[in-house]
CSV table of C-alpha atoms in Angstrom, one decimal:
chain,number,residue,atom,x,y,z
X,160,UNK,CA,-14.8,86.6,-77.4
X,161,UNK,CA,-17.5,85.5,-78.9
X,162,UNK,CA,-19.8,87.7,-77.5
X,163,UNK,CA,-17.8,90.5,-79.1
X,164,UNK,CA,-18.0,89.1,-81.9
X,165,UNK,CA,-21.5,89.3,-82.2
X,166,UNK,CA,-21.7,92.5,-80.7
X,167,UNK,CA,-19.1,93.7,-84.3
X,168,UNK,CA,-21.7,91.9,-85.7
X,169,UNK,CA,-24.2,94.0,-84.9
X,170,UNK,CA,-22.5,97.2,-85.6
X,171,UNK,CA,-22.0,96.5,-89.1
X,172,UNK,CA,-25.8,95.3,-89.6
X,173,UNK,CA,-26.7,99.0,-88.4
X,174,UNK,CA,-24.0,100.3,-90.9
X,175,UNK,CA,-25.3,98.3,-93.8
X,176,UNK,CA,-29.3,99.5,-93.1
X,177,UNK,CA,-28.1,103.2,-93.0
X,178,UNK,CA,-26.0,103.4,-96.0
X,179,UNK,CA,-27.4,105.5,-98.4
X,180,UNK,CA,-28.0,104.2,-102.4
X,181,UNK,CA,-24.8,104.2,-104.0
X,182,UNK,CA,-25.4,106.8,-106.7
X,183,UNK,CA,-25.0,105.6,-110.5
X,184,UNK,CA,-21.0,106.2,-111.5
X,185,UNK,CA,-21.1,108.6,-114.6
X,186,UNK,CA,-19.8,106.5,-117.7
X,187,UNK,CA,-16.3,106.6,-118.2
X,188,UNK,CA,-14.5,107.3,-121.8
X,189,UNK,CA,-14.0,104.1,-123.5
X,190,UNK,CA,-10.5,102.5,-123.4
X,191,UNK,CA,-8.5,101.4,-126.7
X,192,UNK,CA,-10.3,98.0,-128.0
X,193,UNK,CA,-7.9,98.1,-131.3
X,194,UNK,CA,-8.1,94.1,-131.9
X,195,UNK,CA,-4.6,91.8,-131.6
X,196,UNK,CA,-2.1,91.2,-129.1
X,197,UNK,CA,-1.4,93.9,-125.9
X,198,UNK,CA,-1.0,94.3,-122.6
X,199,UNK,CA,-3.1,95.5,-119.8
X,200,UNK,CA,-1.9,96.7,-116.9
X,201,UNK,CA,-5.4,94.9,-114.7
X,202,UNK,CA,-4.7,91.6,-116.5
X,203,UNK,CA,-1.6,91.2,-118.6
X,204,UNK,CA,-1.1,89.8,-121.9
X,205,UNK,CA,-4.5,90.5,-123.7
X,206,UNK,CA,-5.6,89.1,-127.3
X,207,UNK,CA,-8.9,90.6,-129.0
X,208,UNK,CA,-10.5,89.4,-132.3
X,209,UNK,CA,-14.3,90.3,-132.6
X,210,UNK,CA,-15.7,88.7,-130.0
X,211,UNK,CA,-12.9,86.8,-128.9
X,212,UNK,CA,-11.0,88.3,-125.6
X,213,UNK,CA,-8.5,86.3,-124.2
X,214,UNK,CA,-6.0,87.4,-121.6
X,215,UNK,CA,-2.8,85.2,-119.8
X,216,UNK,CA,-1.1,86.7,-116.8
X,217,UNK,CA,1.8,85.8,-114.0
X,218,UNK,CA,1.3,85.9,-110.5
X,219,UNK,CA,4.1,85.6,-107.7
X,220,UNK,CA,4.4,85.4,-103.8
X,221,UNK,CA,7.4,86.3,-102.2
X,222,UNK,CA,7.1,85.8,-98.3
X,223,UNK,CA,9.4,85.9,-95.5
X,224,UNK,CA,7.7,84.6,-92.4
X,225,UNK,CA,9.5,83.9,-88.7
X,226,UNK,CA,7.5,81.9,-86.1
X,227,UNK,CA,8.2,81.6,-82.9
X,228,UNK,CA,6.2,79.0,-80.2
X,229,UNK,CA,6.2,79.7,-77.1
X,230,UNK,CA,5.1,76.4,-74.6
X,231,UNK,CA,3.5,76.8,-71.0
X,232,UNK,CA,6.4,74.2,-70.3
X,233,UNK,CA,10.1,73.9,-69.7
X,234,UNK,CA,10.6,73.1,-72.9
X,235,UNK,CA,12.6,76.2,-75.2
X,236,UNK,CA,10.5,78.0,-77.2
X,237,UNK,CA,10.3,76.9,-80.8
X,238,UNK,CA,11.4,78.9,-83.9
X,239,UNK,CA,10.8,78.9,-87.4
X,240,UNK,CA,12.3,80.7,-90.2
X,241,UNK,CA,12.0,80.8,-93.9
X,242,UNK,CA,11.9,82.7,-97.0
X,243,UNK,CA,10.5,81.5,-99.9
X,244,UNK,CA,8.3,81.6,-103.3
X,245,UNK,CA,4.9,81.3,-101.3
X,246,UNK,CA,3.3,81.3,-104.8
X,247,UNK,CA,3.4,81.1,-108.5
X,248,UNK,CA,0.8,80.9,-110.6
X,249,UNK,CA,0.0,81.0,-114.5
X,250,UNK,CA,-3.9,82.1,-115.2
X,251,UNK,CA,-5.9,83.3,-117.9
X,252,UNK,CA,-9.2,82.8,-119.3
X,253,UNK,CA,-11.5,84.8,-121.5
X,254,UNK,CA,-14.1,84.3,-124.6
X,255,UNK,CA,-14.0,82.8,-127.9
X,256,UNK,CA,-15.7,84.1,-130.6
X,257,UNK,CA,-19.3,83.9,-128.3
X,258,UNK,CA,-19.6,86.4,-125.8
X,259,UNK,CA,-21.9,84.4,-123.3
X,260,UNK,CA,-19.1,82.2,-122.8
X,261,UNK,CA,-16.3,82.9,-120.6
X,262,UNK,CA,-13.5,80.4,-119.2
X,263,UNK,CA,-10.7,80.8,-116.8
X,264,UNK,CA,-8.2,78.2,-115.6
X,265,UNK,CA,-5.2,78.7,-113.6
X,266,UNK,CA,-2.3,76.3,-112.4
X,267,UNK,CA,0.3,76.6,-109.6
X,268,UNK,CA,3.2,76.1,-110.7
X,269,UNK,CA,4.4,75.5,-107.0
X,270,UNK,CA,3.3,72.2,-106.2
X,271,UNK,CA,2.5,72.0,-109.8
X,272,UNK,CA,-1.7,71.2,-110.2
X,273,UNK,CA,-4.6,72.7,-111.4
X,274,UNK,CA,-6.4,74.9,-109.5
X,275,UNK,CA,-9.5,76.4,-111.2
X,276,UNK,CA,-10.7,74.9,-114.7
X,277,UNK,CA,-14.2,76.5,-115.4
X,278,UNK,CA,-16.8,77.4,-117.9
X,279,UNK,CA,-19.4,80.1,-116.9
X,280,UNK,CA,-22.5,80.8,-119.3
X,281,UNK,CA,-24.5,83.8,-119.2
X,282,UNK,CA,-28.0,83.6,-119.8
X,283,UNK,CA,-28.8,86.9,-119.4
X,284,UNK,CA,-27.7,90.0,-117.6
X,285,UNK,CA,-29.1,88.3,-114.5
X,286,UNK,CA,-28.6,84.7,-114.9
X,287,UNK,CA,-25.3,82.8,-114.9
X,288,UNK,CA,-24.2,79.1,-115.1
X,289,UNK,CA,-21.0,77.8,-113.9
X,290,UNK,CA,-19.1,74.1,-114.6
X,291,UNK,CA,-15.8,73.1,-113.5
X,292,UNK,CA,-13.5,73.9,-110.7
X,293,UNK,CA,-13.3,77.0,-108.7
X,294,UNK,CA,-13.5,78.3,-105.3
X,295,UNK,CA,-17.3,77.8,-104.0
X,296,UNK,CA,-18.9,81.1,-103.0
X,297,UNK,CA,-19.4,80.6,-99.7
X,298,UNK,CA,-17.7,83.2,-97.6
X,299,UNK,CA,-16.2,86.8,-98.5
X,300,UNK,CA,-12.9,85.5,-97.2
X,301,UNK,CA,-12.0,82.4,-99.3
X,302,UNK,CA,-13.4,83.8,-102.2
X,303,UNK,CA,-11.5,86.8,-102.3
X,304,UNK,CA,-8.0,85.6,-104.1
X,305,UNK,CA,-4.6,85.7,-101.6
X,306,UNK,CA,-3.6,88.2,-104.0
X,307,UNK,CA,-6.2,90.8,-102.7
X,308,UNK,CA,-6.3,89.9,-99.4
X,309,UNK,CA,-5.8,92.8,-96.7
X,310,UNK,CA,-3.6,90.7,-94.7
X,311,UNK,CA,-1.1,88.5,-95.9
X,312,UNK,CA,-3.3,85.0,-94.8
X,313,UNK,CA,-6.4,84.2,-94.3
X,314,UNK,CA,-8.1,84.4,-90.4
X,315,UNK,CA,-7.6,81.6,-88.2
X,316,UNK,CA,-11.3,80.2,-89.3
X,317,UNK,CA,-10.7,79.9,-92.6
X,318,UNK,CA,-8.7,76.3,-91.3
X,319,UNK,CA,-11.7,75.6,-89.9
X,320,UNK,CA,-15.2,76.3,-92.1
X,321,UNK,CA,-13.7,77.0,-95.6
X,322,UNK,CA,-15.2,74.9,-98.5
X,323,UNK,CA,-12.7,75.6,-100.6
X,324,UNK,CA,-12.5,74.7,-104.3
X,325,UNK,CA,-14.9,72.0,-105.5
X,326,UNK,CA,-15.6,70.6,-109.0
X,327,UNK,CA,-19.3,71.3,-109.2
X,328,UNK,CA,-22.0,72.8,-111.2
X,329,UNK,CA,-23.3,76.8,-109.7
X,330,UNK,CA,-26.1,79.0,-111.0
X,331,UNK,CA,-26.7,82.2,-109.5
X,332,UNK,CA,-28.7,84.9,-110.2
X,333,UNK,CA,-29.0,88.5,-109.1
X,334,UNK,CA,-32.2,90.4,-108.7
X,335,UNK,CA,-33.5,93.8,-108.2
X,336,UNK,CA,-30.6,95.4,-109.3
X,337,UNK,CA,-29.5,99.0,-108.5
X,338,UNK,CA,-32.4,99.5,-106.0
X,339,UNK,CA,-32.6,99.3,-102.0
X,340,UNK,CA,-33.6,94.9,-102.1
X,341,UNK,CA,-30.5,94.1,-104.9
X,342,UNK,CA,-29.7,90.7,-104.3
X,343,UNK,CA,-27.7,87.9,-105.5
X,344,UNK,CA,-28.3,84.3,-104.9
X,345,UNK,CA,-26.3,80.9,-105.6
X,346,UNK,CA,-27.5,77.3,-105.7
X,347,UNK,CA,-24.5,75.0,-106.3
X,348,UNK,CA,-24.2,71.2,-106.4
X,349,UNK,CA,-20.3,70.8,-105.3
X,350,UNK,CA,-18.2,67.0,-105.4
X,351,UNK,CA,-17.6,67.0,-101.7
X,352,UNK,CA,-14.7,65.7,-101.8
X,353,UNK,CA,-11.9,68.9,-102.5
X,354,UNK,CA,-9.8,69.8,-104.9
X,355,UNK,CA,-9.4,67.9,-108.1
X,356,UNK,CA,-11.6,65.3,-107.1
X,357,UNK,CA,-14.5,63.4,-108.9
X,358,UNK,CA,-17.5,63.1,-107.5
X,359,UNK,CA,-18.5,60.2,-105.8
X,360,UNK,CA,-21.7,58.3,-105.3
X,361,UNK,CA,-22.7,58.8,-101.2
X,362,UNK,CA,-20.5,62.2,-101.2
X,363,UNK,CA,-22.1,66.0,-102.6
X,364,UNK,CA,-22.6,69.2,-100.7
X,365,UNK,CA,-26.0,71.3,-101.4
X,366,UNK,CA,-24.5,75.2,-101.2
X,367,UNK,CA,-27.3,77.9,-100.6
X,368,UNK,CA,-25.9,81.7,-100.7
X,369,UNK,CA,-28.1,84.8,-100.4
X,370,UNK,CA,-26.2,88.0,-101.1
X,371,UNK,CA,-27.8,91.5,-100.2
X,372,UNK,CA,-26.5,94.1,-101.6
X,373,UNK,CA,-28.7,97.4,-100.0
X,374,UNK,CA,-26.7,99.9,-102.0
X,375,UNK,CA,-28.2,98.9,-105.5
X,376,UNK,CA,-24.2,97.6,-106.2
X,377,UNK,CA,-22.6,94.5,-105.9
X,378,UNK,CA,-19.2,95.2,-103.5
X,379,UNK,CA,-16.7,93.6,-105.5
X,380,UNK,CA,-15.0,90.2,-103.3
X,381,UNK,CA,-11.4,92.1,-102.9
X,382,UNK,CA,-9.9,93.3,-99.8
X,383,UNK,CA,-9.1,97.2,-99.1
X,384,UNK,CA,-11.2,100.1,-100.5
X,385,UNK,CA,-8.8,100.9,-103.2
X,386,UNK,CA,-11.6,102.9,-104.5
X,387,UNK,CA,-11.5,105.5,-101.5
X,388,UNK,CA,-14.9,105.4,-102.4
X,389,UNK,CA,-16.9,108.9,-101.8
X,390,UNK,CA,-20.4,106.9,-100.8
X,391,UNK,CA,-20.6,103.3,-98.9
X,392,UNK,CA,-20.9,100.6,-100.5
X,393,UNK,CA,-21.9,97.1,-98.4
X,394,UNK,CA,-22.9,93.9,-98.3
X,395,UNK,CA,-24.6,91.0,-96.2
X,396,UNK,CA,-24.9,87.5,-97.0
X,397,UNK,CA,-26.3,84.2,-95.4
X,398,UNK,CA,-24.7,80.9,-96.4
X,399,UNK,CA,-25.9,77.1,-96.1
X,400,UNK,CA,-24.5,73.7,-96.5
X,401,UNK,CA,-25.6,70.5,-96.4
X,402,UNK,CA,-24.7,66.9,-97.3
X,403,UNK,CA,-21.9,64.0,-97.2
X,404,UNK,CA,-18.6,64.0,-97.3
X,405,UNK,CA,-15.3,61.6,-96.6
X,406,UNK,CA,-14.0,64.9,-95.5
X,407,UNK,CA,-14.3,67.1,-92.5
X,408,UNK,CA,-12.0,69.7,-94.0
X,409,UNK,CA,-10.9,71.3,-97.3
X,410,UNK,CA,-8.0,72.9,-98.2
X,411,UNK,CA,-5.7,74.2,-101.4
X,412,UNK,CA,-4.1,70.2,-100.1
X,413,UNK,CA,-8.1,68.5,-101.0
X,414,UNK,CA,-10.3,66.7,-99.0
X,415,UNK,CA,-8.1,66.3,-95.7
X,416,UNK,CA,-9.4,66.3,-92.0
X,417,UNK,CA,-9.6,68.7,-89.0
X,418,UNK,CA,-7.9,67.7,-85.9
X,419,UNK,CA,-9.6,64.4,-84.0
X,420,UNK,CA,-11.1,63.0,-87.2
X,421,UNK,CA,-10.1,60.3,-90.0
X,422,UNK,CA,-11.1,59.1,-92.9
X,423,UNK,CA,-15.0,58.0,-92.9
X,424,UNK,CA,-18.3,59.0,-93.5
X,425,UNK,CA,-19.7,62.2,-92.4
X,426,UNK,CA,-22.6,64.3,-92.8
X,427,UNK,CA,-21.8,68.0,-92.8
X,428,UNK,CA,-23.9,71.5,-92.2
X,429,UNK,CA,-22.7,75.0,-91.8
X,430,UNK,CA,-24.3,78.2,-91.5
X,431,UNK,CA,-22.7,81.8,-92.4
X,432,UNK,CA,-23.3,85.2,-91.7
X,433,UNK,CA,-21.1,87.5,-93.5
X,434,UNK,CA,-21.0,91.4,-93.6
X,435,UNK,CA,-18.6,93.6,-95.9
X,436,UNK,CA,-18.4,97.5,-95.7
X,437,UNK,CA,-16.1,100.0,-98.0
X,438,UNK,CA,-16.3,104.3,-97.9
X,439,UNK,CA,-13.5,106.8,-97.9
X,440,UNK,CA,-10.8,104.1,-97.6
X,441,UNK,CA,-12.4,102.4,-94.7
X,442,UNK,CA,-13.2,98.9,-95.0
X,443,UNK,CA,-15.1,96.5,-92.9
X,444,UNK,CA,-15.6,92.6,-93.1
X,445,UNK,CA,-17.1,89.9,-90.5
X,446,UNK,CA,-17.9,86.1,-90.7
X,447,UNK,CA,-19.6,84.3,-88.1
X,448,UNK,CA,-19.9,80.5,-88.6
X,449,UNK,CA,-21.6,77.3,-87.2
X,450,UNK,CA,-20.6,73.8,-88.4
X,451,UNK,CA,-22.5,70.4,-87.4
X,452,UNK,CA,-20.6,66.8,-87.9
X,453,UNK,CA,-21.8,63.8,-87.7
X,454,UNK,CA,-20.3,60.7,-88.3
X,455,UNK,CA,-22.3,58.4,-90.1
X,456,UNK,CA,-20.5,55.4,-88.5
X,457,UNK,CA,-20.8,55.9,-84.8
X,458,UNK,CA,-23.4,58.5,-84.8
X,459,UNK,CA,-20.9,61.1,-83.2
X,460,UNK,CA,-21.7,65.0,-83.4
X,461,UNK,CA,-19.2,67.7,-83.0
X,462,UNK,CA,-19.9,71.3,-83.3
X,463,UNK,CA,-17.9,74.1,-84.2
X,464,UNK,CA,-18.8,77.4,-84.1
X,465,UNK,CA,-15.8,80.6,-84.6
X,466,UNK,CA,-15.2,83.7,-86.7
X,467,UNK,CA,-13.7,87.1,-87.4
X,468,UNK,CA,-13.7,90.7,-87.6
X,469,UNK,CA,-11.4,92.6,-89.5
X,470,UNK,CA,-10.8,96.4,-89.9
X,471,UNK,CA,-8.7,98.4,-92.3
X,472,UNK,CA,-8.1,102.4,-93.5
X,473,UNK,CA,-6.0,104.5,-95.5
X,474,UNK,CA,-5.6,106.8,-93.0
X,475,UNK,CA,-4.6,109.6,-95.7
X,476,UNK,CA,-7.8,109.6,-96.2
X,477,UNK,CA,-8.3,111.1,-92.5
X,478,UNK,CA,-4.8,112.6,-92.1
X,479,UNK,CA,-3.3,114.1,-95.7
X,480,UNK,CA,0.1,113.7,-94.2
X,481,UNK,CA,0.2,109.8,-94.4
X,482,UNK,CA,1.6,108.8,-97.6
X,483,UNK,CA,-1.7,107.8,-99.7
X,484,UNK,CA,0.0,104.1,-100.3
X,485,UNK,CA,-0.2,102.8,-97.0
X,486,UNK,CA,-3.2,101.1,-95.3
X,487,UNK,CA,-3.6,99.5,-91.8
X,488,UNK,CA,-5.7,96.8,-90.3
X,489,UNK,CA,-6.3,94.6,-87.7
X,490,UNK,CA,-8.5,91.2,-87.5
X,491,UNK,CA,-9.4,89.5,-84.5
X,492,UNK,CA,-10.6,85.8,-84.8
X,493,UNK,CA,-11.8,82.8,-82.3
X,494,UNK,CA,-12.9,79.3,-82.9
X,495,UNK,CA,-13.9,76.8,-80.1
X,496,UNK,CA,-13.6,73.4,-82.2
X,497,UNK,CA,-15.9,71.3,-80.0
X,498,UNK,CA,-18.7,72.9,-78.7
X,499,UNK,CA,-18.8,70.1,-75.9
X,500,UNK,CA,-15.4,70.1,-74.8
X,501,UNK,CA,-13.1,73.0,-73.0
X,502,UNK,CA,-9.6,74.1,-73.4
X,503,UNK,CA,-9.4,73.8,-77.0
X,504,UNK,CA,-10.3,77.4,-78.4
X,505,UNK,CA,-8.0,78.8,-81.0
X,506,UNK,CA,-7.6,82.6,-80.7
X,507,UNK,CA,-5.9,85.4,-83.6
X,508,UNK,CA,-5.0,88.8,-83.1
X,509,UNK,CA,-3.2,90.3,-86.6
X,510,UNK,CA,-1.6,93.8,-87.0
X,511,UNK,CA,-1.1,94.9,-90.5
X,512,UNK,CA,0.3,97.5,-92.9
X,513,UNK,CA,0.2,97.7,-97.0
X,514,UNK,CA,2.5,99.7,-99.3
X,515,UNK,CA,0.0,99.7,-102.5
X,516,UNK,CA,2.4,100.5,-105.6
X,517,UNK,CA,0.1,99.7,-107.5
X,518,UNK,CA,-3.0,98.2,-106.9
X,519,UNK,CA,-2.9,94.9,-105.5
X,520,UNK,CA,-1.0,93.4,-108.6
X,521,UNK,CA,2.1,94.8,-106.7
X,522,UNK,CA,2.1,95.8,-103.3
X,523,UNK,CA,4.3,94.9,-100.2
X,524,UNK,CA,2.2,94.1,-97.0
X,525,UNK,CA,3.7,92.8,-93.3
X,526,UNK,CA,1.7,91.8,-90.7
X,527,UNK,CA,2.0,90.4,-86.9
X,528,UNK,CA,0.1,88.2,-85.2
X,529,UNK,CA,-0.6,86.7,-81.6
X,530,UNK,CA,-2.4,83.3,-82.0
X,531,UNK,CA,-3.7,81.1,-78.8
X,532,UNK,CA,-4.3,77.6,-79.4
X,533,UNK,CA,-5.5,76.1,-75.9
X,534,UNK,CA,-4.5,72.4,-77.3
X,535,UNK,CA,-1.3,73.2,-79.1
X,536,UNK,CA,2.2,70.9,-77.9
X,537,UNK,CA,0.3,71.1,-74.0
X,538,UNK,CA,-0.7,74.7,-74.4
X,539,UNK,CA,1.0,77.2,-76.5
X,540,UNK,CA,1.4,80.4,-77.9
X,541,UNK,CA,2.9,81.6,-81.1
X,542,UNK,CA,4.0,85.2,-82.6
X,543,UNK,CA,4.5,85.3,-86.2
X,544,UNK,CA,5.7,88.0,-88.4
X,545,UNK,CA,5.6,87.9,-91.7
X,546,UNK,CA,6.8,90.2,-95.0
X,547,UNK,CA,5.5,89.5,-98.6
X,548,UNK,CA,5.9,91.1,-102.0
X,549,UNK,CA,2.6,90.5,-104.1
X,550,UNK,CA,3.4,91.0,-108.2
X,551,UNK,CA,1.0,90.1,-111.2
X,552,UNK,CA,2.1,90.6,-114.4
């Protein structure tokens, strides 16, 4: 599985080093910027007052999810099912009377904390500063918000390599833009230590992220080419991290740990390779990840390495008797959790469909998935299906 991983891998490198230059977009006709209180149908309530643009919007989960566990036991199968508000969220964000200044905060009103509090400075038209809380930049999949996921969660190896959000201080800059070596880069100093926690001395992660982006355009981070965009448009990135934490994992919970581990003192690394592909309502993204741990107490090293693949097309775009709304895709994860041990590999297949009524601010998606976990309850399986209503007001 692996192996076919890398293979996926491969195809989308050769994708991303034939794509042609995505050509210039001709300059659309400016919206309505009449100042005072509106609402836009891309971010909801909107305020504008010279240079002050401020915007405050609703978001909601609805999600209906049965699992069922089958063991390679006696024992009856297991089965769970729920229906519930999967999220809510208040967010909004914007500038006040400088331009160069823009913040954004939002709060989940289920479980009721803050998850992103941030203030990003741009120094030029290349250069930006960040401060705060937010969700590090290092992979495609994490970054992109649930909201404009393809599928309704995240892969199986997000559990696994995700940094999650961090309070931290990020600069990144992007160079060479619009021509064949447009890149962007990110150096961030993150806490370590999860969500809504300080950083302490003996804890920090050193986050490294080169972004190519061979089209001369930066492909946005959101799932599905809503775009059904007439040229390619790619990307490839490689991601690095290094330093010490108390945690081994990081989650939308904090600082927590992966199975086998507890509280200590560990020093963590973690490569990514990362490639992203959108053109004619096709869309293409891949991770592949390594992570080293070592715990600073007994000396211990475990390595992980897992990843994804993930595929998805309006097929109207192929067949005009689809109904242009809907769009199908598959992923295929696998993580082995410990390099040096067997029968422990953790395995996804995920079928998916999307109604898009409009956008993904409202859209109804169900998905199925098969998902292997060698060490689960003495080996078992599980089949989950799940149905979700995404709205953003």
């Amino acid at each position: 599985m692996i192996r076919s991983l890398i293979v996926a891998m491969g195809l989308a490198l050769a994708l991303l080093l034939l794509s042609p230059p995505a050509r210039s977009a001709a300059p659309s006709e400016e919206s309505d910027q009449s100042e005072g209180f509106a609402y836009e149908r891309d971010r909801g309530l909107v305020y504008r007052q010279g240079d002050t643009d401020l915007w405050l919007g609703l978001r909601g989960q609805f999600r209906y999810n049965n699992t069922s566990t089958e063991l390679d036991t006696d024992e009856p199968s297991l089965t769970d099912e729920s229906l519930s508000v999967n999220r809510a969220r208040i967010k909004g964000g914007g500038t006040v009377a400088v331009p160069w200044l823009d913040a954004y905060g939002e709060y989940n009103l289920v479980g009721s904390q803050w998850l992103d509090y941030r203030a990003t400075v741009t120094v030029s038209g290349w250069l930006d500063i960040r401060l705060g809380q937010w969700k590090s930049e290092f992979s495609r999949e994490r970054v992109n918000s649930s909201g404009k996921q393809q599928l309704i969660e995240r892969s199986i190896s997000n559990y696994w390599f995700t940094l999650d959000r961090q309070r931290g201080l990020s600069t990144s800059a992007r160079f060479g833009a619009g021509s064949r070596l447009d890149s962007t880069f990110w150096v961030q100093a993150l806490s370590g230590l999860g969500l809504n926690r300080a950083t302490e001395r003996g804890n920090g992660l050193l986050l490294l992220r080169w972004q190519w982006n061979p089209n001369g355009e930066v492909l946005p981070f959101s799932g599905s080419d809503l775009k059904r965009r007439a040229e390619r448009l790619s990307s490839l990135a490689l991601a690095y991290v290094s330093g010490d934490s108390r945690c081994t994992r990081f989650s939308s919970d904090g600082c927590g740990q992966l199975p086998g581990f507890a509280d200590g003192d560990y020093d963590l690394e973690q490569l990514m390779f990362e490639s992203a592909v959108q053109h004619r309502g096709l869309s293409w993204e891949q991770e592949l990840h390594y992570k080293r741990i070592r715990d600073e107490r007994t000396g211990e090293v475990t390595r992980l390495v897992g990843g994804y693949a993930q595929l998805g097309s309006f097929l109207n775009e192929w067949w005009p008797s689809v109904p242009a709304p809907l769009e199908l895709a598959a992923r295929l994860a696998i993580v082995d959790p410990n390099t040096d041990r067997s029968g422990d590999t953790n395995r996804e297949l995920t079928l998916g469909a999307n109604w898009f009524i409009s956008g993904h601010r409202n859209k109804v998606s169900l998905d199925l998935s098969w998902l292997e976990d060698d060490d689960l309850l003495d080996g078992g399986n599980q089949t989950r299906l799940r149905l979700q209503w995404e709205l953003s007001l």
